[in-house]
PDB file of C-alpha atoms in Angstrom:
ATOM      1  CA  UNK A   1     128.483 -45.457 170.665  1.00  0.00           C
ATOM      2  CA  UNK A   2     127.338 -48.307 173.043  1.00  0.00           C
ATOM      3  CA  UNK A   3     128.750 -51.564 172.231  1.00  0.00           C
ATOM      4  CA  UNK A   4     124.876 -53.274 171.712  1.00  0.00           C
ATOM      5  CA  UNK A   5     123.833 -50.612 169.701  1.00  0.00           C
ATOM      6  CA  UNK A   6     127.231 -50.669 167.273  1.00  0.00           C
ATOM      7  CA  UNK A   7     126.832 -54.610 167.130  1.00  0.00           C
ATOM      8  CA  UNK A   8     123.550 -54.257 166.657  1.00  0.00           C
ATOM      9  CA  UNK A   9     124.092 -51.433 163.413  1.00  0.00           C
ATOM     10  CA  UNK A  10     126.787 -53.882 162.288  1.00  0.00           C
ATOM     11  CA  UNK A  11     124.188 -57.084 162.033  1.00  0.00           C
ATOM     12  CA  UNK A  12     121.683 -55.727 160.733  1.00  0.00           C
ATOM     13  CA  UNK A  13     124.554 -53.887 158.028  1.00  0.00           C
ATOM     14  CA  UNK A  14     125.430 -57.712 157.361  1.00  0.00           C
ATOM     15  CA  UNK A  15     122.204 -58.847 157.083  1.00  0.00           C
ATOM     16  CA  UNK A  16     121.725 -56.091 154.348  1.00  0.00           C
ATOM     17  CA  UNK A  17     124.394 -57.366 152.221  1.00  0.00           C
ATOM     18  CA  UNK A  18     123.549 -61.072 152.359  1.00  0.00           C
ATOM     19  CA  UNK A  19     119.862 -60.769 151.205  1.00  0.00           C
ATOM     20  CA  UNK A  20     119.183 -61.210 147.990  1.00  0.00           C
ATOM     21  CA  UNK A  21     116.244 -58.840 147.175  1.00  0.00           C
ATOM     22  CA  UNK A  22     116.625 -60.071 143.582  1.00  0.00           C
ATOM     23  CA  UNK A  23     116.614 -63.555 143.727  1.00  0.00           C
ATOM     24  CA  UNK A  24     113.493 -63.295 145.875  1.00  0.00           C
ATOM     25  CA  UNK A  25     111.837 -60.769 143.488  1.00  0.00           C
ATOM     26  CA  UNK A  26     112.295 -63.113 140.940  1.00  0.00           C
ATOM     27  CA  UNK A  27     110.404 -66.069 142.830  1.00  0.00           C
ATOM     28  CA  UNK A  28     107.223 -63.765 143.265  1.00  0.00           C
ATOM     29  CA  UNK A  29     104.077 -64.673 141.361  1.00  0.00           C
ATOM     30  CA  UNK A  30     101.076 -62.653 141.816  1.00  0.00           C
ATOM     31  CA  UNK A  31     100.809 -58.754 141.689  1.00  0.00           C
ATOM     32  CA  UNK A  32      99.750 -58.615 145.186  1.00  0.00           C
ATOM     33  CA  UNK A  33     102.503 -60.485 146.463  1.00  0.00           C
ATOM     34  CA  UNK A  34     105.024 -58.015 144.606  1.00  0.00           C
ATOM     35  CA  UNK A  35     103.216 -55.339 146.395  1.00  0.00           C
ATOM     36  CA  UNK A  36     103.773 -57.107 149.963  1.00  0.00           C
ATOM     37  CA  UNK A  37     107.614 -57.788 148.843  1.00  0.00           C
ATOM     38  CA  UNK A  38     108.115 -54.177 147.926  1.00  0.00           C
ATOM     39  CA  UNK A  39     106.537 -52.932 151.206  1.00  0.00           C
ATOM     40  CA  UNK A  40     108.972 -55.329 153.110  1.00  0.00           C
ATOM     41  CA  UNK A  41     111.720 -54.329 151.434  1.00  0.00           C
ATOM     42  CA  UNK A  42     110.856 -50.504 151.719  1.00  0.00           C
ATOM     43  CA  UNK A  43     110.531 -51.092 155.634  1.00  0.00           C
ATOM     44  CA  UNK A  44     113.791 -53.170 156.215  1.00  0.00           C
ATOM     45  CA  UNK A  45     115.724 -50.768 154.398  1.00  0.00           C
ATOM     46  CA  UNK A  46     114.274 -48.333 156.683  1.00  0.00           C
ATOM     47  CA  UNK A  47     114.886 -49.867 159.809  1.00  0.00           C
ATOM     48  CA  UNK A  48     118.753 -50.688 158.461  1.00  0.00           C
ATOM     49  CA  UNK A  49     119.191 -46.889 157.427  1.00  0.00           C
ATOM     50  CA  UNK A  50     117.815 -45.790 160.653  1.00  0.00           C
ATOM     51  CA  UNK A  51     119.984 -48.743 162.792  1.00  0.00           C
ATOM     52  CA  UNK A  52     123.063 -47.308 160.707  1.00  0.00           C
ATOM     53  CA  UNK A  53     122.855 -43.346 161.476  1.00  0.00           C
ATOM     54  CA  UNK A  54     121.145 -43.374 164.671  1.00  0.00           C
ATOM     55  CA  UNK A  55     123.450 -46.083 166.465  1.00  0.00           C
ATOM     56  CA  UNK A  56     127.041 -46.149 163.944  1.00  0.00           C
ATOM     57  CA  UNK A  57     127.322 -42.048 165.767  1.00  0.00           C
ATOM     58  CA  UNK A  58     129.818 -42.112 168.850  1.00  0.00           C
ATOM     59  CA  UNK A  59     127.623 -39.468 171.503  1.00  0.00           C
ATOM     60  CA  UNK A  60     129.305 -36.290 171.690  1.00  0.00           C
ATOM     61  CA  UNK A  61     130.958 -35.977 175.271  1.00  0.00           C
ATOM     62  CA  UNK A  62     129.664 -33.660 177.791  1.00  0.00           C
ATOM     63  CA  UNK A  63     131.480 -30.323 178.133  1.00  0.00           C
ATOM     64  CA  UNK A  64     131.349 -30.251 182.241  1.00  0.00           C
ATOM     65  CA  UNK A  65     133.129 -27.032 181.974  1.00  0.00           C
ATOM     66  CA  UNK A  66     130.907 -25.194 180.187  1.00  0.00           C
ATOM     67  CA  UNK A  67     128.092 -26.064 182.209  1.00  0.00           C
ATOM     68  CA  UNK A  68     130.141 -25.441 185.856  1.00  0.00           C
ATOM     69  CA  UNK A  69     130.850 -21.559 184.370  1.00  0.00           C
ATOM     70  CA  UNK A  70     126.984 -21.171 183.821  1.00  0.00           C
ATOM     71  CA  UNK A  71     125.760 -23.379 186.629  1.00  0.00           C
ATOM     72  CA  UNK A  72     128.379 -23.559 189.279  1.00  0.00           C
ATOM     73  CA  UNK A  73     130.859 -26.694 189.992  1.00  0.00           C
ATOM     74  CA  UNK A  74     128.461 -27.865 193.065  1.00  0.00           C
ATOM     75  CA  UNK A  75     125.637 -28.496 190.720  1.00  0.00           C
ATOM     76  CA  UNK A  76     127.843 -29.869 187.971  1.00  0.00           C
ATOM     77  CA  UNK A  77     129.704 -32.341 190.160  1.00  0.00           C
ATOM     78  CA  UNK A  78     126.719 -33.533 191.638  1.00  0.00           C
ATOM     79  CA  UNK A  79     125.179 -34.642 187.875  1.00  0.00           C
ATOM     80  CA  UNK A  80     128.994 -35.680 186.845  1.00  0.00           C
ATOM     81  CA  UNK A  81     128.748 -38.531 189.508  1.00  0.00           C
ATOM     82  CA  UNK A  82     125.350 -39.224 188.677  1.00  0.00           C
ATOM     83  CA  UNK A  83     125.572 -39.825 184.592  1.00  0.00           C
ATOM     84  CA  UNK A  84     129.389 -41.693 185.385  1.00  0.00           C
ATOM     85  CA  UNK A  85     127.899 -43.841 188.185  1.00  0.00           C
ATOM     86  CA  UNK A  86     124.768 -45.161 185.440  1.00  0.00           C
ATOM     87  CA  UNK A  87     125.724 -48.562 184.078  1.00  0.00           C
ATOM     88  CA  UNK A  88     123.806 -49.193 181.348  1.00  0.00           C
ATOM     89  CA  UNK A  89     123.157 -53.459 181.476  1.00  0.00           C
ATOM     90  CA  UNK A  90     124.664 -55.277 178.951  1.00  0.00           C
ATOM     91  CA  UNK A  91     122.616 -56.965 176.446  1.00  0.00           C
ATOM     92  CA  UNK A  92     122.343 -60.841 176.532  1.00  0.00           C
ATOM     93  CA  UNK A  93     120.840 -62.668 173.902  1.00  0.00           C
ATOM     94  CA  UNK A  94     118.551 -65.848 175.153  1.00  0.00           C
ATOM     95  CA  UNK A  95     116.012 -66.085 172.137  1.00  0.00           C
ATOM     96  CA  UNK A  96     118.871 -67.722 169.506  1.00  0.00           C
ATOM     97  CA  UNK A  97     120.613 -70.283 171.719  1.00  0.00           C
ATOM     98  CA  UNK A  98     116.465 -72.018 171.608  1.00  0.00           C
ATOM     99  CA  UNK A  99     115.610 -71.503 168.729  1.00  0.00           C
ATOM    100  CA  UNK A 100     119.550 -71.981 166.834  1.00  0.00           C
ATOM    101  CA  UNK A 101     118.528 -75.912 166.514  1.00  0.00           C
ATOM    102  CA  UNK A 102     115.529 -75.824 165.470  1.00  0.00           C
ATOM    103  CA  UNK A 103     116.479 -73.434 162.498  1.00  0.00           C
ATOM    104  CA  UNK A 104     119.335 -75.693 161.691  1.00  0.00           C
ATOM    105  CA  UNK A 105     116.612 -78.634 161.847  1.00  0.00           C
ATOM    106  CA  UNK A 106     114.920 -76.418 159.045  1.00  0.00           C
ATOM    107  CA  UNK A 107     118.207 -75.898 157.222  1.00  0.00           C
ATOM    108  CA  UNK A 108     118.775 -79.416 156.586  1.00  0.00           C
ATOM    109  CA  UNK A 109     115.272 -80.140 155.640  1.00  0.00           C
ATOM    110  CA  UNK A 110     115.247 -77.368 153.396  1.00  0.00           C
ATOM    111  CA  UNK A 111     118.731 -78.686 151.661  1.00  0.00           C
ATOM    112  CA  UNK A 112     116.862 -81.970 151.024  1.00  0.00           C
ATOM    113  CA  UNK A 113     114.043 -80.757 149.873  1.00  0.00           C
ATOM    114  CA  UNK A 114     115.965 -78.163 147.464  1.00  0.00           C
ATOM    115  CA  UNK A 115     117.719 -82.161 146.388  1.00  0.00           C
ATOM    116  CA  UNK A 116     114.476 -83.648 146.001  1.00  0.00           C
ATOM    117  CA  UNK A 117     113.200 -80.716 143.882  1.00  0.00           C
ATOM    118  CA  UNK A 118     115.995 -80.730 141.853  1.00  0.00           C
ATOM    119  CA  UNK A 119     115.965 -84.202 141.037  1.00  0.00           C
ATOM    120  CA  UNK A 120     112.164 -84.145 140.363  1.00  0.00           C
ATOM    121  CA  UNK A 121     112.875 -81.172 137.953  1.00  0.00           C
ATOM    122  CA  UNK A 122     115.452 -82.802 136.214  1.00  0.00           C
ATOM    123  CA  UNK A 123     113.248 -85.876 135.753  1.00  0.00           C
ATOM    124  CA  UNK A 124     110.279 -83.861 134.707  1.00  0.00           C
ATOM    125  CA  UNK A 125     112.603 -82.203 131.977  1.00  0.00           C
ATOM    126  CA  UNK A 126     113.275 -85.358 130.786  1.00  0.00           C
ATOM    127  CA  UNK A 127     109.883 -86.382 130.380  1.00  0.00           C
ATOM    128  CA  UNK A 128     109.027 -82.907 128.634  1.00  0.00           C
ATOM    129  CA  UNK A 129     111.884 -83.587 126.224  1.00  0.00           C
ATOM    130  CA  UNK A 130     110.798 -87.524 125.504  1.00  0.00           C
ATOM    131  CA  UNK A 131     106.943 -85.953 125.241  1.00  0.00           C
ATOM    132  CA  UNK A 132     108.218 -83.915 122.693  1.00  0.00           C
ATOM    133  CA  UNK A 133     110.001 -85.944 120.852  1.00  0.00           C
ATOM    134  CA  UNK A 134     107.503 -88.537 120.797  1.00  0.00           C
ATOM    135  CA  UNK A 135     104.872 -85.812 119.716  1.00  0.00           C
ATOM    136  CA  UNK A 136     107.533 -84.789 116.503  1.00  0.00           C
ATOM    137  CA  UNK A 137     107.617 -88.080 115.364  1.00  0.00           C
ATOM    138  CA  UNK A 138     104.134 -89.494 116.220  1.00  0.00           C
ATOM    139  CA  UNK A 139     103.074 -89.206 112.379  1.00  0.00           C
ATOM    140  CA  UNK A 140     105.722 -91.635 110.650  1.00  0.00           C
ATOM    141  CA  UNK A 141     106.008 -93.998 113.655  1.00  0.00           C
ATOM    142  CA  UNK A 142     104.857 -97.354 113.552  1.00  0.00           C
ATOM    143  CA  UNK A 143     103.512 -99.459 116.133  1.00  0.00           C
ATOM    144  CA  UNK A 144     106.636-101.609 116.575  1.00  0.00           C
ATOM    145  CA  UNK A 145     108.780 -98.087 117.172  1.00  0.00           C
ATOM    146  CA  UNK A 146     106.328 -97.187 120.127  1.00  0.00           C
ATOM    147  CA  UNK A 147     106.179-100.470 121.531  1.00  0.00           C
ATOM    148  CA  UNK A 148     110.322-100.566 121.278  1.00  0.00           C
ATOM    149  CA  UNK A 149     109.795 -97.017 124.216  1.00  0.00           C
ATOM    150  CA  UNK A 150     106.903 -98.557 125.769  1.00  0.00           C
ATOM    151  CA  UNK A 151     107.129-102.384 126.501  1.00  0.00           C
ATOM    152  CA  UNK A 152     104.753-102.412 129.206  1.00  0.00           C
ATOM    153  CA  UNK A 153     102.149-101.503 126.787  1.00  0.00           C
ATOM    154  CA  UNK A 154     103.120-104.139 124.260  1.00  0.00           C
ATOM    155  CA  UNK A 155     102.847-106.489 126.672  1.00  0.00           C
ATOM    156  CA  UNK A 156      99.418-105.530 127.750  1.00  0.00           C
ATOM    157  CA  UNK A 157      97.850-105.780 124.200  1.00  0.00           C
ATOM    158  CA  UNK A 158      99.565-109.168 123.840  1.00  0.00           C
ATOM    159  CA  UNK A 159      97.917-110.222 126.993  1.00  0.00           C
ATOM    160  CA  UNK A 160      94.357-108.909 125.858  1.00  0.00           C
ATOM    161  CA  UNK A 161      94.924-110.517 122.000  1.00  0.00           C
ATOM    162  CA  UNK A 162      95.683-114.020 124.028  1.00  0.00           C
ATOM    163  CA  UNK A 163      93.003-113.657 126.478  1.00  0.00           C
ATOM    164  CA  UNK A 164      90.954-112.621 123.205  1.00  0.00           C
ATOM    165  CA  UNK A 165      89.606-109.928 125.027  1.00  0.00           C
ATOM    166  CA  UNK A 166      89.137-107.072 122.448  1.00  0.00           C
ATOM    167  CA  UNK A 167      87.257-104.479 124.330  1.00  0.00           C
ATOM    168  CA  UNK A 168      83.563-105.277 123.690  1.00  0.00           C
TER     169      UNK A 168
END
């Protein structure tokens, strides 16, 4: 096997074992983008199966002999030099040293944002808990137990009693 094509097979092997199919599926709202998930899936697990048995085979040498008793050595030697003398150019990757910054760019925004989200979901949980709270004990509580959570409201209706503005 060619060393691009093996390193290739052994990437794309990697990259195999490091998605998580799962923890994507489980992300995935609508019907129709199940459907395109699925289909994506499918076709990279085709591509990897295909990168794994078609390049992850060593070529089977050529039996020169066989062919000079049928052919004749002239002939033989003459494609011998030909197939050894074919260098097949190595394979240099120029694509990830651009763009390797950029997606690290996107890796730290994407941390910070994950921070941010997380903070605004605890903080939202919160809020959902208080809400519920508040809604368990909204019969039996008096006016001076809200205004105790909510000062800023207290406040106001002071304001508009002084001000002796009663909403007419």
């Amino acid at each position: 096997m060619s060393g691009v094509g093996k390193k290739v097979a052994d990437v794309a092997f990697k990259a195999s074992r490091t998605i998580d199919w799962d923890g994507m599926a489980k992300m995935i709202v609508t019907e129709e983008a199940r459907k395109e998930f699925s289909s994506l899936r499918r076709a990279f697990q085709e591509v990897n199966s295909t990168l794994q048995t078609k390049f992850s085979q060593e070529p089977e040498p050529i039996d020169w002999e066989y062919y000079r008793k049928g052919l004749g050595s002239r002939i033989v030697d003459s494609y011998k030099e030909y197939y050894d003398s074919v260098e097949i150019p190595k394979f240099v990757d120029t694509t990830t040293p651009k763009y390797k910054p950029k997606f690290d760019e996107l890796l730290v925004e994407l941390k910070e944002a994950e921070q941010k989200s997380l903070k605004e979901s605890e903080r939202l949980e919160k809020e959902i808990a208080d809400v519920q709270e508040l809604k368990k004990k909204l019969s039996t509580m008096t006016a001076d137990e809200y205004f105790e959570k909510h000062p800023e409201l207290k406040q106001k209706f002071d304001d508009e009693i002084r001000n002796d503005y009663w909403g007419y």
